Amino acid sequence: MSTSLRAFFKPQTIAVIGASAVKGKIGNVVFEVLRSKFKGKVIPVNPKYRELMGVECYPSVKDIPEDVDMAVIVVPAPAVIDVVKDCVDKGVKAIIIISAGFSEIGPEGAERERKLIEIIKGTGTRIIGPNCLGVYDAYSGVDTWFLPEDRMARPPRGHIAIISQSGALAAAMLDWAARMGVGIAKAISIGNKADVDEADLMEYLVEDPDVRVIAIYLEGLKPGSGQRFLEVARKVVKRKPVIVLKAGKTEKGTKAVASHTGSLAGSYQVYAAAFKQVGIIEADSVLDLFDMARAFATQPIPKGRRVAVVTDGGGMGVMATDALESLGLLLPETPEDVKQRLRQKLVPFAALGNPIDVTGNVEDEHYVAAFEEVLKSEAFDMVMGIFLMQPPLLTEKLPEKLVQVFRRFRNKPVVAVTFGGSELTLKLIKVLEENGIPVYEIPERAAKALWALAYYGEVRQKLLEE
Amino acid sequence: MSTSLRAFFKPQTIAVIGASAVKGKIGNVVFEVLRSKFKGKVIPVNPKYRELMGVECYPSVKDIPEDVDMAVIVVPAPAVIDVVKDCVDKGVKAIIIISAGFSEIGPEGAERERKLIEIIKGTGTRIIGPNCLGVYDAYSGVDTWFLPEDRMARPPRGHIAIISQSGALAAAMLDWAARMGVGIAKAISIGNKADVDEADLMEYLVEDPDVRVIAIYLEGLKPGSGQRFLEVARKVVKRKPVIVLKAGKTEKGTKAVASHTGSLAGSYQVYAAAFKQVGIIEADSVLDLFDMARAFATQPIPKGRRVAVVTDGGGMGVMATDALESLGLLLPETPEDVKQRLRQKLVPFAALGNPIDVTGNVEDEHYVAAFEEVLKSEAFDMVMGIFLMQPPLLTEKLPEKLVQVFRRFRNKPVVAVTFGGSELTLKLIKVLEENGIPVYEIPERAAKALWALAYYGEVRQKLLEE
């Protein structure tokens, strides 16, 4: 089943139908972006040209002499039906329809969309869209997003897959991820989801070795698709975490959904209960979605809920404690033998309970000693390190020293918190992130990320036992 | 009463007692920072030197021939008592004791702290600290924080005052504010608050024309000081908003507070109820504190709870709607006449209800038209503008055009949301922030800021009517 989507992500040859020579036009941007990033062959289709930017151009996809795996369609809506027919005749497996003017504009468009489905029925050809941005694959270079790099920067390769019902939001997410250095594996803007929907994509992505976590922006499921969505999700969650950001939670929000994607959002309470039942994790906001996804993309799943907090700021330690306890995570007291060893290594007024407060007199080696102890200790399943980089004795070597320690204990999740803005803070963020330790601005967000890891561990266990 | 603190913020002459020539020592950093930033006179005191960095140095504060308004003490704890006696004899009005080794270390230190209070009793001399970083005043240049600029950058001048029981956290906050361009008027690290406490500072700050909002990080009030704190807060809130970030909310968090500042935090529920009673706004995190403070520092207080949302991303509009409605804010339907005019000016598929969705086909002028209408309309008290800057027709001129419109309607609060990372996004953030429009990453945080403005307006009204 899921292999039917392979051509969307790993095609050999892509036809851009409606490719244009006019700078700024969608058909121009899509062709140019694909040409510069996709490793396979990109062929322009447009009866107006015999050649486009030095590449032979064909009047129809049917005129292309070689096999075509994927077609990206950017022609106006009324012309799309015939083009899709041509694609099916040609044996194209994956069609992305970027063009708008379908069910989102009313009955006329809905009829057009219905026809599309009829055409592909039983053919093995699948459609993403219409009214979407399509597929971004950081590994294969498939990138059908008609936004040039200066508007939407492309993020580094990573292990997060994004499925979004809103193209604008997904574009903003990629642009944001690029600036923050957050690694993305794939992003799919699914538009009206006439054919391919969230469930289909989850089935594909669960098999994708580049993907460690699936993050979904959802306004509403299509009528009749809820059952399959949940069945697929339950299977997927046994192997990979799924995070959903559901918009349209309130009465007014539900109304806003109807005027945006036309989804019948239905009662949020029903969604929330169903998500919980199949082990889907809900995000509260776009940032919350990324906070949790970043942890899943880089950290192992913990064995339990016991967190050790190491901090050089007592206040941040208190806030971390409040946040962790509110989320139902545990902060066991530091074991006596660990305390004893730390007493030799830290400053006299360091607090050795949990949080371990290395204080403002902290030196690099104190942090190193504290992390070695808590990472080694059987008393803790996860570690939160809080680093206020203002104390005078901390050096610019701390980040590398931390990475050395964290590397030796890769079986335990570690997340970091830092709040500041000077050189030392920025270097800490950069080095830790580059070495796979997610860094958060405040302990509340780091705590939520740890909670997600622990919660998923428990949910997966429960699903596997059922 | 409150004038007794004036010398902490607007002194003519400051003595640094324990000033040092040894690079990196606290007495050295404090002296150097003050010398480079404070506009008045800075005089070193240390029996070891006759001269320090070209400035005459005195063995005791009593040997200084001229009047001294403020003394910053960095000598070891056992020597502090005698130094404070000298200051009182000299007629120093404001003493900041940075030195640690007082009540935070146990009975011996507590006894030392008790003596300090005895010495200043009835003299008119006031003490901030001990065990603190002291005062940062962006306007007068008083800056007793012993952290050089490369560890803790100094933020631009603004209208937020910070009072913090945690020095480390306050330092991180200033460093963060500097990087984010968040304007700060004053920050006071109050340490053990042997004498000057939150109530004293609120009384002073409410009279300070540079301060529009008071933000407090609090672990616990001193025994017996609760009543006065609330009485003062109630008076202050009638004139300026007070935001409190209370740490130690959970059982474990309360325990962590005890091991950090030694405060008996008491039941958080009691605090929360008391805050509510006097109109104090509670923050959930350091970011939440700044989110609300930034709105108070730049925006007027709205007349009511009715919000207009203008967005080019439908998904973001839905999330804004959910967030606003969850907070009890109102999203009235756009009035018919406004809709009619917008129908002429926006793209055909723009949604004209509330949120107004200018869609991904937005051009600069569409945003301008929409904001002119909602700012002018009697139907809305506040405006949230959401700007995803990926759409192809938006130009780099949008930020300046927005500022032009916002300037004409300064009586209505406006907050902005943008999520992204490319040049256009970064320029939008910069231009709006420089022109006093707070920008947030996600609609949930912008909604919270609007909620704070509306809630404060209502609370103030109620307190004034009592």
PDB file of C-alpha atoms in Angstrom, chain A residues 96-347:
ATOM      1  CA  ILE A  96       1.148  16.938  -7.498  1.00  0.00           C
ATOM      2  CA  ILE A  97      -1.513  19.474  -8.414  1.00  0.00           C
ATOM      3  CA  ILE A  98      -0.419  22.884  -7.189  1.00  0.00           C
ATOM      4  CA  SER A  99      -3.172  24.736  -9.059  1.00  0.00           C
ATOM      5  CA  ALA A 100      -6.018  26.184  -6.983  1.00  0.00           C
ATOM      6  CA  GLY A 101      -9.665  26.455  -8.095  1.00  0.00           C
ATOM      7  CA  PHE A 102     -11.094  23.198  -6.778  1.00  0.00           C
ATOM      8  CA  SER A 103     -13.293  22.289  -3.806  1.00  0.00           C
ATOM      9  CA  GLU A 104     -12.004  25.305  -1.873  1.00  0.00           C
ATOM     10  CA  ILE A 105     -13.895  27.673  -4.228  1.00  0.00           C
ATOM     11  CA  GLY A 106     -17.321  26.015  -4.100  1.00  0.00           C
ATOM     12  CA  PRO A 107     -19.515  23.548  -6.030  1.00  0.00           C
ATOM     13  CA  GLU A 108     -17.950  24.105  -9.474  1.00  0.00           C
ATOM     14  CA  GLY A 109     -14.492  23.403  -8.113  1.00  0.00           C
ATOM     15  CA  ALA A 110     -15.730  20.469  -6.079  1.00  0.00           C
ATOM     16  CA  GLU A 111     -17.101  18.892  -9.248  1.00  0.00           C
ATOM     17  CA  ARG A 112     -13.708  19.331 -10.896  1.00  0.00           C
ATOM     18  CA  GLU A 113     -12.078  17.631  -7.922  1.00  0.00           C
ATOM     19  CA  ARG A 114     -14.520  14.731  -8.093  1.00  0.00           C
ATOM     20  CA  LYS A 115     -13.580  14.202 -11.740  1.00  0.00           C
ATOM     21  CA  LEU A 116      -9.897  13.989 -10.861  1.00  0.00           C
ATOM     22  CA  ILE A 117     -10.570  11.113  -8.503  1.00  0.00           C
ATOM     23  CA  GLU A 118     -12.621   9.335 -11.135  1.00  0.00           C
ATOM     24  CA  ILE A 119      -9.772   9.566 -13.629  1.00  0.00           C
ATOM     25  CA  ILE A 120      -7.164   7.981 -11.347  1.00  0.00           C
ATOM     26  CA  LYS A 121      -9.461   5.325  -9.872  1.00  0.00           C
ATOM     27  CA  GLY A 122      -7.865   1.908 -10.241  1.00  0.00           C
ATOM     28  CA  THR A 123      -4.919   3.230 -12.238  1.00  0.00           C
ATOM     29  CA  GLY A 124      -2.282   3.181  -9.502  1.00  0.00           C
ATOM     30  CA  THR A 125      -1.664   6.882 -10.070  1.00  0.00           C
ATOM     31  CA  ARG A 126      -1.893   8.981  -6.913  1.00  0.00           C
ATOM     32  CA  ILE A 127      -2.542  12.703  -6.484  1.00  0.00           C
ATOM     33  CA  ILE A 128      -1.300  15.147  -3.849  1.00  0.00           C
ATOM     34  CA  GLY A 129      -3.415  18.327  -3.787  1.00  0.00           C
ATOM     35  CA  PRO A 130      -4.939  20.176  -5.529  1.00  0.00           C
ATOM     36  CA  ASN A 131      -4.413  23.644  -4.046  1.00  0.00           C
ATOM     37  CA  CYS A 132      -1.135  22.771  -2.328  1.00  0.00           C
ATOM     38  CA  LEU A 133       2.597  23.343  -2.323  1.00  0.00           C
ATOM     39  CA  GLY A 134       3.410  19.669  -2.686  1.00  0.00           C
ATOM     40  CA  VAL A 135       6.502  17.834  -1.524  1.00  0.00           C
ATOM     41  CA  TYR A 136       9.776  18.936   0.012  1.00  0.00           C
ATOM     42  CA  ASP A 137      12.278  16.109   0.474  1.00  0.00           C
ATOM     43  CA  ALA A 138      15.606  17.207   1.951  1.00  0.00           C
ATOM     44  CA  TYR A 139      17.258  13.939   0.929  1.00  0.00           C
ATOM     45  CA  SER A 140      16.161  13.384  -2.670  1.00  0.00           C
ATOM     46  CA  GLY A 141      15.900  17.071  -3.562  1.00  0.00           C
ATOM     47  CA  VAL A 142      12.246  16.870  -4.629  1.00  0.00           C
ATOM     48  CA  ASP A 143      11.007  20.397  -3.944  1.00  0.00           C
ATOM     49  CA  THR A 144       7.824  21.557  -5.640  1.00  0.00           C
ATOM     50  CA  TRP A 145       7.305  24.602  -3.392  1.00  0.00           C
ATOM     51  CA  PHE A 146       6.884  27.623  -5.618  1.00  0.00           C
ATOM     52  CA  LEU A 147       8.699  29.912  -3.211  1.00  0.00           C
ATOM     53  CA  PRO A 148      12.217  31.039  -4.055  1.00  0.00           C
ATOM     54  CA  GLU A 149      14.949  30.701  -1.397  1.00  0.00           C
ATOM     55  CA  ASP A 150      14.900  34.386  -0.461  1.00  0.00           C
ATOM     56  CA  ARG A 151      11.266  34.014   0.696  1.00  0.00           C
ATOM     57  CA  MET A 152      11.427  30.498   2.035  1.00  0.00           C
ATOM     58  CA  ALA A 153      14.866  29.265   3.046  1.00  0.00           C
ATOM     59  CA  ARG A 154      15.322  25.490   2.955  1.00  0.00           C
ATOM     60  CA  PRO A 155      16.189  23.833   6.290  1.00  0.00           C
ATOM     61  CA  PRO A 156      19.054  21.383   6.832  1.00  0.00           C
ATOM     62  CA  ARG A 157      18.491  17.638   6.559  1.00  0.00           C
ATOM     63  CA  GLY A 158      17.045  16.067   9.654  1.00  0.00           C
ATOM     64  CA  HIS A 159      14.548  13.553  10.923  1.00  0.00           C
ATOM     65  CA  ILE A 160      11.270  15.453  11.276  1.00  0.00           C
ATOM     66  CA  ALA A 161       8.481  14.889   8.737  1.00  0.00           C
ATOM     67  CA  ILE A 162       5.789  17.559   8.460  1.00  0.00           C
ATOM     68  CA  ILE A 163       2.329  17.023   6.988  1.00  0.00           C
ATOM     69  CA  SER A 164       0.292  20.210   6.725  1.00  0.00           C
ATOM     70  CA  GLN A 165      -3.215  21.026   5.652  1.00  0.00           C
ATOM     71  CA  SER A 166      -2.131  24.661   5.382  1.00  0.00           C
ATOM     72  CA  GLY A 167       0.447  25.466   2.724  1.00  0.00           C
ATOM     73  CA  ALA A 168       1.164  28.952   4.063  1.00  0.00           C
ATOM     74  CA  LEU A 169       1.843  27.605   7.528  1.00  0.00           C
ATOM     75  CA  ALA A 170       4.064  24.807   6.229  1.00  0.00           C
ATOM     76  CA  ALA A 171       6.086  27.317   4.208  1.00  0.00           C
ATOM     77  CA  ALA A 172       6.545  29.495   7.287  1.00  0.00           C
ATOM     78  CA  MET A 173       7.561  26.391   9.263  1.00  0.00           C
ATOM     79  CA  LEU A 174      10.274  25.454   6.757  1.00  0.00           C
ATOM     80  CA  ASP A 175      11.530  29.037   6.638  1.00  0.00           C
ATOM     81  CA  TRP A 176      11.626  29.142  10.444  1.00  0.00           C
ATOM     82  CA  ALA A 177      13.329  25.738  10.675  1.00  0.00           C
ATOM     83  CA  ALA A 178      15.992  26.924   8.245  1.00  0.00           C
ATOM     84  CA  ARG A 179      16.834  29.927  10.411  1.00  0.00           C
ATOM     85  CA  MET A 180      16.831  27.902  13.623  1.00  0.00           C
ATOM     86  CA  GLY A 181      18.884  25.085  12.116  1.00  0.00           C
ATOM     87  CA  VAL A 182      16.120  22.560  12.793  1.00  0.00           C
ATOM     88  CA  GLY A 183      16.591  19.505  10.589  1.00  0.00           C
ATOM     89  CA  ILE A 184      13.693  18.425   8.395  1.00  0.00           C
ATOM     90  CA  ALA A 185      13.412  15.159   6.445  1.00  0.00           C
ATOM     91  CA  LYS A 186      10.249  15.900   4.481  1.00  0.00           C
ATOM     92  CA  ALA A 187       7.394  18.345   4.387  1.00  0.00           C
ATOM     93  CA  ILE A 188       4.171  17.701   2.532  1.00  0.00           C
ATOM     94  CA  SER A 189       1.561  20.371   1.917  1.00  0.00           C
ATOM     95  CA  ILE A 190      -1.529  18.288   1.150  1.00  0.00           C
ATOM     96  CA  GLY A 191      -3.989  21.015   0.182  1.00  0.00           C
ATOM     97  CA  ASN A 192      -7.512  19.737  -0.484  1.00  0.00           C
ATOM     98  CA  LYS A 193      -6.373  16.103  -0.093  1.00  0.00           C
ATOM     99  CA  ALA A 194      -8.573  14.934  -2.962  1.00  0.00           C
ATOM    100  CA  ASP A 195      -6.641  11.642  -2.919  1.00  0.00           C
ATOM    101  CA  VAL A 196      -3.549  11.351  -0.712  1.00  0.00           C
ATOM    102  CA  ASP A 197      -4.316  12.213   2.894  1.00  0.00           C
ATOM    103  CA  GLU A 198      -2.644  12.120   6.307  1.00  0.00           C
ATOM    104  CA  ALA A 199      -3.220   8.381   6.731  1.00  0.00           C
ATOM    105  CA  ASP A 200      -1.577   7.530   3.381  1.00  0.00           C
ATOM    106  CA  LEU A 201       1.418   9.662   4.224  1.00  0.00           C
ATOM    107  CA  MET A 202       1.790   8.217   7.717  1.00  0.00           C
ATOM    108  CA  GLU A 203       1.854   4.743   6.189  1.00  0.00           C
ATOM    109  CA  TYR A 204       4.638   5.794   3.862  1.00  0.00           C
ATOM    110  CA  LEU A 205       6.645   7.778   6.407  1.00  0.00           C
ATOM    111  CA  VAL A 206       6.656   5.044   9.025  1.00  0.00           C
ATOM    112  CA  GLU A 207       8.763   2.983   6.595  1.00  0.00           C
ATOM    113  CA  ASP A 208      11.105   5.864   5.768  1.00  0.00           C
ATOM    114  CA  PRO A 209      14.437   5.424   7.580  1.00  0.00           C
ATOM    115  CA  ASP A 210      15.133   9.188   7.459  1.00  0.00           C
ATOM    116  CA  VAL A 211      12.012   9.965   9.482  1.00  0.00           C
ATOM    117  CA  ARG A 212      11.965   9.611  13.277  1.00  0.00           C
ATOM    118  CA  VAL A 213       8.874  11.664  14.093  1.00  0.00           C
ATOM    119  CA  ILE A 214       5.755  12.677  12.165  1.00  0.00           C
ATOM    120  CA  ALA A 215       4.330  16.152  12.879  1.00  0.00           C
ATOM    121  CA  ILE A 216       0.905  17.004  11.482  1.00  0.00           C
ATOM    122  CA  TYR A 217      -0.943  20.318  11.210  1.00  0.00           C
ATOM    123  CA  LEU A 218      -4.598  19.403  10.975  1.00  0.00           C
ATOM    124  CA  GLU A 219      -7.747  21.486  10.622  1.00  0.00           C
ATOM    125  CA  GLY A 220     -10.160  18.653   9.950  1.00  0.00           C
ATOM    126  CA  LEU A 221     -10.296  15.125   8.551  1.00  0.00           C
ATOM    127  CA  LYS A 222     -12.409  14.537   5.468  1.00  0.00           C
ATOM    128  CA  PRO A 223     -15.847  13.059   6.141  1.00  0.00           C
ATOM    129  CA  GLY A 224     -15.532   9.296   6.349  1.00  0.00           C
ATOM    130  CA  SER A 225     -11.764   9.252   6.677  1.00  0.00           C
ATOM    131  CA  GLY A 226     -11.609   9.392  10.470  1.00  0.00           C
ATOM    132  CA  GLN A 227     -11.710   5.645  11.078  1.00  0.00           C
ATOM    133  CA  ARG A 228      -8.830   4.904   8.729  1.00  0.00           C
ATOM    134  CA  PHE A 229      -6.805   7.821  10.111  1.00  0.00           C
ATOM    135  CA  LEU A 230      -7.057   6.387  13.608  1.00  0.00           C
ATOM    136  CA  GLU A 231      -6.351   2.803  12.543  1.00  0.00           C
ATOM    137  CA  VAL A 232      -3.244   3.849  10.667  1.00  0.00           C
ATOM    138  CA  ALA A 233      -2.129   6.154  13.482  1.00  0.00           C
ATOM    139  CA  ARG A 234      -2.399   3.342  16.020  1.00  0.00           C
ATOM    140  CA  LYS A 235      -0.127   1.147  13.888  1.00  0.00           C
ATOM    141  CA  VAL A 236       2.320   3.960  13.186  1.00  0.00           C
ATOM    142  CA  VAL A 237       2.594   5.019  16.844  1.00  0.00           C
ATOM    143  CA  LYS A 238       3.868   1.544  17.693  1.00  0.00           C
ATOM    144  CA  ARG A 239       6.939   2.416  15.668  1.00  0.00           C
ATOM    145  CA  LYS A 240       7.241   6.212  15.495  1.00  0.00           C
ATOM    146  CA  PRO A 241       5.792   9.123  17.466  1.00  0.00           C
ATOM    147  CA  VAL A 242       3.025  11.160  15.821  1.00  0.00           C
ATOM    148  CA  ILE A 243       2.388  14.743  16.977  1.00  0.00           C
ATOM    149  CA  VAL A 244      -0.740  16.583  15.879  1.00  0.00           C
ATOM    150  CA  LEU A 245      -1.377  20.300  16.080  1.00  0.00           C
ATOM    151  CA  LYS A 246      -5.145  20.515  15.777  1.00  0.00           C
ATOM    152  CA  ALA A 247      -6.520  23.937  14.878  1.00  0.00           C
ATOM    153  CA  GLY A 248     -10.180  24.725  15.448  1.00  0.00           C
ATOM    154  CA  LYS A 249     -10.548  23.855  19.104  1.00  0.00           C
ATOM    155  CA  THR A 250     -13.054  26.480  20.117  1.00  0.00           C
ATOM    156  CA  GLU A 251     -16.449  27.352  18.667  1.00  0.00           C
ATOM    157  CA  LYS A 252     -15.094  30.401  16.823  1.00  0.00           C
ATOM    158  CA  GLY A 253     -11.988  28.465  15.816  1.00  0.00           C
ATOM    159  CA  THR A 254     -14.160  25.769  14.241  1.00  0.00           C
ATOM    160  CA  LYS A 255     -15.965  28.462  12.292  1.00  0.00           C
ATOM    161  CA  ALA A 256     -12.634  29.888  11.154  1.00  0.00           C
ATOM    162  CA  VAL A 257     -11.603  26.428   9.922  1.00  0.00           C
ATOM    163  CA  ALA A 258     -14.732  26.229   7.786  1.00  0.00           C
ATOM    164  CA  SER A 259     -13.868  29.531   6.145  1.00  0.00           C
ATOM    165  CA  HIS A 260     -10.224  28.508   5.633  1.00  0.00           C
ATOM    166  CA  THR A 261      -9.990  24.942   4.339  1.00  0.00           C
ATOM    167  CA  GLY A 262     -13.690  24.236   4.252  1.00  0.00           C
ATOM    168  CA  SER A 263     -13.138  21.283   6.582  1.00  0.00           C
ATOM    169  CA  LEU A 264     -16.023  20.329   8.799  1.00  0.00           C
ATOM    170  CA  ALA A 265     -13.873  20.374  11.887  1.00  0.00           C
ATOM    171  CA  GLY A 266     -16.439  18.747  14.125  1.00  0.00           C
ATOM    172  CA  SER A 267     -16.130  18.683  17.873  1.00  0.00           C
ATOM    173  CA  TYR A 268     -12.585  19.127  19.112  1.00  0.00           C
ATOM    174  CA  GLN A 269     -13.378  16.971  22.127  1.00  0.00           C
ATOM    175  CA  VAL A 270     -14.033  14.032  19.824  1.00  0.00           C
ATOM    176  CA  TYR A 271     -10.698  14.569  18.077  1.00  0.00           C
ATOM    177  CA  ALA A 272      -8.804  14.942  21.356  1.00  0.00           C
ATOM    178  CA  ALA A 273     -10.269  11.765  22.814  1.00  0.00           C
ATOM    179  CA  ALA A 274      -9.512   9.804  19.642  1.00  0.00           C
ATOM    180  CA  PHE A 275      -5.924  11.113  19.476  1.00  0.00           C
ATOM    181  CA  LYS A 276      -5.361  10.037  23.044  1.00  0.00           C
ATOM    182  CA  GLN A 277      -6.764   6.605  22.400  1.00  0.00           C
ATOM    183  CA  VAL A 278      -4.310   5.832  19.600  1.00  0.00           C
ATOM    184  CA  GLY A 279      -1.315   7.438  21.309  1.00  0.00           C
ATOM    185  CA  ILE A 280      -1.082  10.596  19.215  1.00  0.00           C
ATOM    186  CA  ILE A 281       0.579  13.454  21.086  1.00  0.00           C
ATOM    187  CA  GLU A 282      -1.164  16.823  20.823  1.00  0.00           C
ATOM    188  CA  ALA A 283       0.785  20.066  20.440  1.00  0.00           C
ATOM    189  CA  ASP A 284      -0.519  23.387  21.809  1.00  0.00           C
ATOM    190  CA  SER A 285       1.150  25.603  19.213  1.00  0.00           C
ATOM    191  CA  VAL A 286       3.568  25.537  16.299  1.00  0.00           C
ATOM    192  CA  LEU A 287       6.454  26.083  18.710  1.00  0.00           C
ATOM    193  CA  ASP A 288       5.234  23.304  20.987  1.00  0.00           C
ATOM    194  CA  LEU A 289       5.064  21.024  17.938  1.00  0.00           C
ATOM    195  CA  PHE A 290       8.697  21.766  17.093  1.00  0.00           C
ATOM    196  CA  ASP A 291       9.811  21.603  20.731  1.00  0.00           C
ATOM    197  CA  MET A 292       8.619  18.026  20.985  1.00  0.00           C
ATOM    198  CA  ALA A 293       9.591  17.008  17.441  1.00  0.00           C
ATOM    199  CA  ARG A 294      13.160  18.222  17.978  1.00  0.00           C
ATOM    200  CA  ALA A 295      13.480  15.998  21.035  1.00  0.00           C
ATOM    201  CA  PHE A 296      12.111  12.966  19.177  1.00  0.00           C
ATOM    202  CA  ALA A 297      14.407  13.641  16.233  1.00  0.00           C
ATOM    203  CA  THR A 298      17.539  13.559  18.370  1.00  0.00           C
ATOM    204  CA  GLN A 299      16.940  11.761  21.660  1.00  0.00           C
ATOM    205  CA  PRO A 300      16.313   8.145  22.647  1.00  0.00           C
ATOM    206  CA  ILE A 301      13.075   7.132  24.357  1.00  0.00           C
ATOM    207  CA  PRO A 302      13.612   7.055  28.136  1.00  0.00           C
ATOM    208  CA  LYS A 303      12.935   4.047  30.366  1.00  0.00           C
ATOM    209  CA  GLY A 304      10.872   6.064  32.836  1.00  0.00           C
ATOM    210  CA  ARG A 305       9.769   9.457  34.139  1.00  0.00           C
ATOM    211  CA  ARG A 306      12.649  10.312  36.478  1.00  0.00           C
ATOM    212  CA  VAL A 307      14.448  13.541  35.584  1.00  0.00           C
ATOM    213  CA  ALA A 308      17.677  15.003  36.949  1.00  0.00           C
ATOM    214  CA  VAL A 309      18.049  18.777  36.636  1.00  0.00           C
ATOM    215  CA  VAL A 310      21.498  20.390  36.686  1.00  0.00           C
ATOM    216  CA  THR A 311      21.545  24.192  36.784  1.00  0.00           C
ATOM    217  CA  ASP A 312      23.764  27.145  37.625  1.00  0.00           C
ATOM    218  CA  GLY A 313      20.744  29.351  38.303  1.00  0.00           C
ATOM    219  CA  GLY A 314      18.620  28.459  41.306  1.00  0.00           C
ATOM    220  CA  GLY A 315      15.592  30.344  39.985  1.00  0.00           C
ATOM    221  CA  MET A 316      15.640  28.449  36.704  1.00  0.00           C
ATOM    222  CA  GLY A 317      15.953  25.257  38.746  1.00  0.00           C
ATOM    223  CA  VAL A 318      12.794  26.125  40.670  1.00  0.00           C
ATOM    224  CA  MET A 319      10.885  26.855  37.465  1.00  0.00           C
ATOM    225  CA  ALA A 320      12.118  23.582  35.951  1.00  0.00           C
ATOM    226  CA  THR A 321      10.914  21.763  39.051  1.00  0.00           C
ATOM    227  CA  ASP A 322       7.479  23.382  38.868  1.00  0.00           C
ATOM    228  CA  ALA A 323       7.172  22.558  35.177  1.00  0.00           C
ATOM    229  CA  LEU A 324       8.304  18.938  35.494  1.00  0.00           C
ATOM    230  CA  GLU A 325       6.089  18.245  38.482  1.00  0.00           C
ATOM    231  CA  SER A 326       3.078  19.873  36.821  1.00  0.00           C
ATOM    232  CA  LEU A 327       3.541  17.507  33.886  1.00  0.00           C
ATOM    233  CA  GLY A 328       3.678  14.474  36.132  1.00  0.00           C
ATOM    234  CA  LEU A 329       7.385  13.834  35.713  1.00  0.00           C
ATOM    235  CA  LEU A 330       9.436  12.800  38.734  1.00  0.00           C
ATOM    236  CA  LEU A 331      12.451  14.478  40.363  1.00  0.00           C
ATOM    237  CA  PRO A 332      13.887  11.854  42.689  1.00  0.00           C
ATOM    238  CA  GLU A 333      16.384  12.979  45.318  1.00  0.00           C
ATOM    239  CA  THR A 334      20.012  12.586  44.229  1.00  0.00           C
ATOM    240  CA  PRO A 335      21.304   9.252  45.648  1.00  0.00           C
ATOM    241  CA  GLU A 336      23.614   9.550  48.653  1.00  0.00           C
ATOM    242  CA  ASP A 337      26.707   8.122  46.902  1.00  0.00           C
ATOM    243  CA  VAL A 338      26.302  10.573  44.012  1.00  0.00           C
ATOM    244  CA  LYS A 339      25.964  13.447  46.486  1.00  0.00           C
ATOM    245  CA  GLN A 340      29.081  12.319  48.266  1.00  0.00           C
ATOM    246  CA  ARG A 341      31.173  12.316  45.104  1.00  0.00           C
ATOM    247  CA  LEU A 342      29.731  15.655  43.979  1.00  0.00           C
ATOM    248  CA  ARG A 343      30.519  17.184  47.357  1.00  0.00           C
ATOM    249  CA  GLN A 344      34.217  16.655  46.531  1.00  0.00           C
ATOM    250  CA  LYS A 345      33.918  18.223  43.102  1.00  0.00           C
ATOM    251  CA  LEU A 346      31.480  21.157  43.301  1.00  0.00           C
ATOM    252  CA  VAL A 347      31.675  24.463  45.198  1.00  0.00           C
TER     253      VAL A 347
END
